[in-house]
């Protein structure tokens, strides 16, 4: 059952008096208990995709097109910067109980009890103690769990998670991802997980959408997209995943940088970094086309599976 369907989403931002198209026809869908992973380099439009879907675009950004179909009150979001999304002046218990009460009604005491249950459910030790803490008194991992508990307090059908594990170490990261998996299995929650990290997406996503320069350039079942990538950008992104024991540093997977939205031309946006360049790559921005029933790519020369091992 499809819980969320987004079709041809377009978003512009205003920069120095000019409207720039930063999301250009983004489409995806999420079913019950399914996890869609959206992956791509910094600035490709992952956060704006989630924010536009949620109806919470930042100032300066405008939705100029697209259709979003979702059940009433069906969405909740865990923001990229959980520190900023938690009110620093309120104790965790106060804002969590407020959200519970607004959503579910009941007495203040019952809401507080449910807030403690929510914290326990997301693996926060000593929930009663944590309810009395201010966000800055919590560790990064606990704060992220609180942000997830806060989103789950509204009983969403679909949870939009923007880089929910990026600031965490590998162990905590695995725990948070397991938490999302449990919520999917137990409640049929649909999850959209945004990450720049292919390894994270590989761990949890059933369906993968790869974003580049404001568009989804490849999408399909995780095994198809991650193991048999057909778009040169997806291939480059996957082969650039650092080894687990490799050096830690800024994520710079592919030589060059994505184009700035102000510099988009009517050509494939990956062309300057692709290594392939012919008339078919120029002249227009390629749209996605079906490779088979479920797998889509926007590369006009989408690599055939047998061309790479
Ligand atoms: N509030 C804003 N005002 C103007 N431009 C913005 C705003 N937010 C994002 N943008 C621009 O929109 C584009 C997409 O940004 P977005 O934050 O969605 O990228 P992202 O994929 O989430 O990147 P990251 O991995 O760094 O979080 C970028 O070019 C960015 O500069
Ligand atoms: S359309 Fe051309 S430039 Fe773009 S990814 Fe495909 S081969 Fe590369
Ligand atoms: Mg982002």
Coordinates of C-alpha atoms and ligand atoms in Angstrom, one line a residue:
X1 CA 0.0 0.0 0.0
X2 CA 1.4 3.4 -1.0
X3 CA 1.5 5.8 2.0
X4 CA 3.2 8.7 0.3
X5 CA 3.5 9.6 -3.3
X6 CA 5.4 12.6 -4.5
X7 CA 5.2 13.5 -8.2
X8 CA 7.3 16.0 -10.1
X9 CA 8.2 18.2 -7.2
X10 CA 9.8 21.6 -8.1
X11 CA 11.3 24.0 -5.7
X12 CA 13.0 27.4 -6.4
X13 CA 15.2 29.5 -4.1
X14 CA 15.8 33.2 -4.4
X15 CA 19.5 34.2 -4.6
X16 CA 20.6 37.7 -5.4
X17 CA 17.3 38.6 -6.9
X18 CA 17.1 35.5 -9.2
X19 CA 14.9 32.5 -8.8
X20 CA 17.0 29.3 -9.1
X21 CA 15.4 25.9 -9.7
X22 CA 16.9 23.6 -7.1
X23 CA 14.5 20.7 -7.3
X24 CA 13.5 19.8 -10.8
X25 CA 10.8 17.1 -11.1
X26 CA 11.5 14.9 -8.1
X27 CA 9.2 11.9 -7.9
X28 CA 9.1 9.0 -5.5
X29 CA 6.8 6.8 -3.5
X30 CA 6.9 4.9 -0.2
X31 CA 4.8 1.9 0.9
X32 CA 3.9 0.6 4.3
X33 CA 6.9 -0.8 6.1
X34 CA 9.2 0.2 3.3
X35 CA 12.4 2.3 3.5
X36 CA 13.3 4.5 0.7
X37 CA 16.9 5.7 0.8
X38 CA 17.7 9.0 -0.9
X39 CA 21.5 9.4 -1.4
X40 CA 23.6 12.0 -3.1
X41 CA 26.4 14.5 -2.5
X42 CA 26.0 17.7 -0.4
X43 CA 23.8 20.3 -2.0
X44 CA 22.0 18.0 -4.4
X45 CA 18.6 18.8 -2.8
X46 CA 18.0 16.0 -0.3
X47 CA 17.0 18.2 2.6
X48 CA 14.8 20.4 0.4
X49 CA 13.1 17.3 -1.0
X50 CA 12.1 16.2 2.6
X51 CA 11.2 19.7 3.7
X52 CA 9.1 20.4 0.6
X53 CA 7.3 17.0 1.2
X54 CA 6.7 18.0 4.8
X55 CA 5.5 21.5 3.8
X56 CA 8.2 23.1 5.8
X57 CA 10.5 24.8 3.4
X58 CA 13.0 27.3 4.8
X59 CA 12.5 31.0 4.1
X60 CA 13.6 31.9 0.6
X61 CA 12.5 28.5 -0.9
X62 CA 9.2 28.0 -2.7
X63 CA 7.4 25.0 -4.1
X64 CA 6.5 25.9 -7.6
X65 CA 5.1 22.6 -8.8
X66 CA 4.4 19.0 -8.0
X67 CA 1.8 16.8 -6.3
X68 CA 2.1 15.3 -2.9
X69 CA -0.3 12.6 -1.8
X70 CA -0.3 11.5 1.8
X71 CA -2.9 10.7 4.4
X72 CA -4.0 13.4 6.9
X73 CA -1.4 14.0 9.6
X74 CA 0.6 11.2 8.0
X75 CA 4.1 12.7 8.0
X76 CA 6.7 13.5 10.6
X77 CA 10.2 14.5 10.2
X78 CA 13.6 14.2 11.9
X79 CA 15.6 17.2 10.9
X80 CA 19.2 17.2 9.8
X81 CA 20.3 19.2 12.8
X82 CA 18.4 17.6 15.7
X83 CA 20.1 20.0 18.1
X84 CA 18.4 22.9 16.4
X85 CA 15.0 21.1 16.2
X86 CA 14.7 20.6 20.0
X87 CA 13.7 23.7 22.0
X88 CA 16.8 24.5 24.2
X89 CA 14.7 26.3 26.8
X90 CA 12.4 23.4 27.6
X91 CA 13.0 20.2 29.4
X92 CA 12.7 17.1 27.2
X93 CA 9.6 15.9 29.1
X94 CA 7.7 19.2 28.7
X95 CA 7.9 19.3 24.9
X96 CA 7.5 15.6 24.4
X97 CA 4.4 15.5 26.7
X98 CA 3.0 18.6 25.0
X99 CA 3.2 16.9 21.6
X100 CA 1.7 13.7 22.9
X101 CA -1.2 15.6 24.6
X102 CA -1.9 17.7 21.5
X103 CA -2.0 14.6 19.4
X104 CA -3.6 12.1 21.6
X105 CA -5.5 14.1 24.3
X106 CA -5.7 12.8 27.9
X107 CA -4.4 14.2 31.1
X108 CA -1.0 15.8 31.7
X109 CA 0.1 12.8 33.8
X110 CA -0.9 10.3 31.1
X111 CA 1.0 12.3 28.5
X112 CA 4.1 12.3 30.7
X113 CA 3.8 8.6 31.1
X114 CA 3.5 8.1 27.4
X115 CA 6.5 10.4 26.8
X116 CA 8.6 8.2 29.1
X117 CA 7.3 5.1 27.1
X118 CA 8.3 6.8 23.9
X119 CA 11.8 7.4 25.2
X120 CA 12.1 3.9 26.4
X121 CA 10.9 2.6 23.0
X122 CA 13.7 4.5 21.3
X123 CA 16.3 3.0 23.6
X124 CA 16.9 6.0 26.0
X125 CA 18.1 4.6 29.3
X126 CA 16.5 6.0 32.5
X127 CA 13.7 7.7 30.6
X128 CA 12.2 9.4 33.8
X129 CA 15.6 11.1 34.4
X130 CA 16.0 12.2 30.8
X131 CA 12.5 13.7 30.8
X132 CA 13.8 16.3 33.3
X133 CA 16.9 17.1 31.2
X134 CA 17.4 20.0 28.8
X135 CA 18.5 19.1 25.3
X136 CA 22.1 20.4 25.8
X137 CA 22.5 18.1 28.8
X138 CA 22.1 15.0 26.5
X139 CA 24.7 13.2 24.5
X140 CA 24.5 13.4 20.7
X141 CA 23.1 9.9 20.5
X142 CA 20.4 10.4 23.1
X143 CA 19.4 13.8 21.6
X144 CA 18.9 12.0 18.2
X145 CA 16.8 9.4 19.9
X146 CA 14.7 12.2 21.5
X147 CA 14.3 13.8 18.1
X148 CA 13.0 10.4 16.7
X149 CA 10.7 10.0 19.8
X150 CA 9.4 13.5 19.2
X151 CA 8.6 12.6 15.6
X152 CA 7.0 9.3 16.5
X153 CA 4.9 11.0 19.2
X154 CA 2.6 12.3 16.4
X155 CA 1.8 8.7 15.3
X156 CA 3.0 9.3 11.7
X157 CA 2.4 6.8 8.9
X158 CA 5.7 7.9 7.2
X159 CA 8.8 9.2 8.9
X160 CA 11.1 11.5 7.0
X161 CA 14.7 11.2 8.4
X162 CA 17.3 13.7 7.2
X163 CA 20.8 12.3 8.0
X164 CA 19.7 10.9 11.3
X165 CA 23.0 9.2 12.1
X166 CA 25.6 11.5 10.5
X167 CA 27.0 13.0 13.7
X168 CA 27.1 9.6 15.5
X169 CA 29.7 6.9 15.8
X170 CA 29.3 3.6 14.0
X171 CA 27.8 1.8 17.0
X172 CA 25.2 4.4 17.8
X173 CA 24.5 4.7 14.1
X174 CA 23.7 1.0 13.9
X175 CA 21.4 1.3 16.9
X176 CA 19.4 4.2 15.4
X177 CA 19.1 2.4 12.1
X178 CA 17.9 -0.7 14.0
X179 CA 15.4 1.4 15.8
X180 CA 13.9 2.6 12.5
X181 CA 13.8 -1.0 11.3
X182 CA 11.9 -2.1 14.3
X183 CA 9.3 0.7 13.9
X184 CA 8.9 -0.4 10.3
X185 CA 8.4 -4.0 11.2
X186 CA 6.1 -3.4 14.2
X187 CA 4.0 -0.5 13.0
X188 CA 4.3 -0.7 9.2
X189 CA 5.9 2.7 9.3
X190 CA 7.1 4.0 6.0
X191 CA 10.6 5.6 6.2
X192 CA 12.3 8.0 3.9
X193 CA 16.0 8.1 4.9
X194 CA 18.3 10.7 3.5
X195 CA 22.0 10.2 3.7
X196 CA 25.2 11.2 1.8
X197 CA 26.5 7.8 2.9
X198 CA 26.0 4.9 0.6
X199 CA 26.9 2.4 3.4
X200 CA 24.0 3.7 5.6
X201 CA 21.6 3.5 2.7
X202 CA 22.8 -0.1 1.9
X203 CA 22.1 -1.1 5.5
X204 CA 18.4 -0.1 5.6
X205 CA 16.9 0.8 2.3
X206 CA 14.6 -1.5 0.2
X207 CA 14.3 1.1 -2.5
X208 CA 17.0 3.6 -3.4
X209 CA 16.8 7.0 -5.2
X210 CA 20.1 8.7 -6.2
X211 CA 20.0 12.5 -6.4
X212 CA 22.2 14.7 -8.4
X213 CA 21.9 18.5 -9.0
X214 CA 18.2 18.7 -8.0
X215 CA 17.0 15.5 -9.8
X216 CA 16.6 11.8 -9.1
X217 CA 18.9 10.4 -11.7
X218 CA 18.5 6.7 -10.8
X219 CA 16.0 4.8 -8.7
X220 CA 14.9 1.2 -8.1
X221 CA 15.1 -1.7 -5.7
X222 CA 18.2 -1.4 -3.5
X223 CA 19.8 -4.5 -4.9
X224 CA 19.4 -3.2 -8.4
X225 CA 20.7 0.3 -7.9
X226 CA 23.5 -0.5 -5.5
X227 CA 24.7 -3.8 -7.0
X228 CA 23.9 -3.2 -10.7
X229 CA 24.1 0.6 -11.0
X230 CA 23.3 1.9 -14.5
X231 CA 24.0 5.6 -14.2
X232 CA 27.7 6.7 -14.3
X233 CA 27.1 9.0 -11.2
X234 CA 25.7 6.1 -9.2
X235 CA 28.6 4.0 -10.2
X236 CA 31.1 6.7 -9.2
X237 CA 29.3 7.3 -5.9
X238 CA 29.4 3.6 -5.0
X239 CA 33.0 2.9 -6.0
X240 CA 34.0 5.9 -3.9
X241 CA 32.7 4.5 -0.6
X242 CA 35.7 4.4 1.7
X243 CA 36.8 1.1 3.2
X244 CA 35.6 0.7 6.8
X245 CA 39.2 0.9 8.1
X246 CA 40.2 3.7 5.7
X247 CA 41.0 7.3 6.7
X248 CA 38.2 9.5 8.0
X249 CA 37.8 12.8 6.2
X250 CA 35.4 15.0 4.3
X251 CA 33.2 13.1 1.9
X252 CA 34.6 13.9 -1.6
X253 CA 33.7 10.9 -3.7
X254 CA 34.2 12.0 -7.2
X255 CA 36.7 14.5 -8.7
X256 CA 35.1 17.9 -9.3
X257 CA 32.0 19.2 -7.7
X258 CA 28.3 19.2 -8.6
X259 CA 27.2 22.3 -10.7
X260 CA 25.8 25.3 -8.9
X261 CA 22.0 25.7 -9.7
X262 CA 22.9 29.1 -11.2
X263 CA 25.1 27.4 -13.8
X264 CA 22.7 24.7 -15.1
X265 CA 22.8 24.4 -18.8
X266 CA 20.5 22.4 -21.1
X267 CA 22.7 19.3 -21.0
X268 CA 23.2 16.3 -18.7
X269 CA 24.2 17.9 -15.3
X270 CA 26.8 15.2 -14.7
X271 CA 28.5 15.7 -18.0
X272 CA 31.5 17.8 -16.8
X273 CA 32.5 14.9 -14.4
X274 CA 31.3 11.9 -16.4
X275 CA 34.1 11.1 -18.8
X276 CA 31.6 10.5 -21.5
X277 CA 30.4 13.3 -23.7
X278 CA 28.6 13.2 -27.0
X279 CA 25.7 14.9 -28.8
X280 CA 23.1 12.8 -26.9
X281 CA 24.5 14.0 -23.5
X282 CA 24.1 17.6 -24.7
X283 CA 21.2 19.6 -26.0
X284 CA 18.7 18.7 -23.2
X285 CA 18.6 17.6 -19.6
X286 CA 17.9 13.9 -19.9
X287 CA 14.7 12.8 -18.1
X288 CA 14.5 9.5 -16.3
X289 CA 13.4 6.5 -18.4
X290 CA 12.5 3.0 -17.4
X291 CA 15.2 0.4 -17.7
X292 CA 12.9 -2.4 -16.6
X293 CA 9.7 -2.6 -14.6
X294 CA 11.1 -1.0 -11.4
X295 CA 14.6 0.5 -12.3
X296 CA 14.9 4.0 -13.8
X297 CA 17.9 6.0 -14.9
X298 CA 18.3 9.4 -16.6
X299 CA 21.6 8.6 -18.4
X300 CA 21.0 8.4 -22.1
X301 CA 23.7 5.8 -22.3
X302 CA 22.6 3.8 -19.2
X303 CA 25.3 1.2 -18.8
X304 CA 24.1 -2.3 -19.5
X305 CA 24.4 -4.7 -16.5
X306 CA 26.9 -7.0 -18.4
X307 CA 29.3 -4.1 -19.0
X308 CA 30.4 -4.1 -15.4
X309 CA 31.2 -7.0 -13.0
Ligands
LIG1 N1 17.1 28.3 2.6 C1 17.8 28.3 1.4 N2 17.9 29.4 0.7 C2 18.6 29.4 -0.5 N3 19.1 28.3 -1.0 C3 19.0 27.1 -0.4 C4 18.3 27.1 0.9 N4 18.4 25.8 1.3 C5 19.1 25.1 0.4 N5 19.4 25.9 -0.6 C6 20.2 25.5 -1.9 O1 19.4 24.4 -2.5 C7 20.3 23.4 -2.9 C8 19.9 22.1 -2.2 O2 20.1 22.2 -0.8 P1 19.8 21.0 0.2 O3 20.0 21.6 1.6 O4 18.5 20.4 -0.1 O5 21.0 19.9 -0.1 P2 21.4 18.6 0.6 O6 21.4 17.5 -0.4 O7 20.5 18.3 1.8 O8 22.9 18.9 1.1 P3 23.6 18.3 2.4 O9 24.1 16.9 2.2 O10 24.8 19.3 2.6 O11 22.7 18.4 3.6 C9 21.7 23.9 -2.7 O12 22.2 24.5 -3.8 C10 21.5 24.9 -1.5 O13 22.5 25.9 -1.6
LIG2 S1 23.9 11.3 -20.2 FE1 26.1 11.3 -21.0 S2 27.2 12.8 -19.6 FE2 25.2 12.2 -18.6 S3 25.7 10.5 -17.3 FE3 25.0 9.6 -19.2 S4 26.9 9.3 -20.4 FE4 27.4 10.7 -18.7
LIG3 MG1 20.8 18.2 3.8

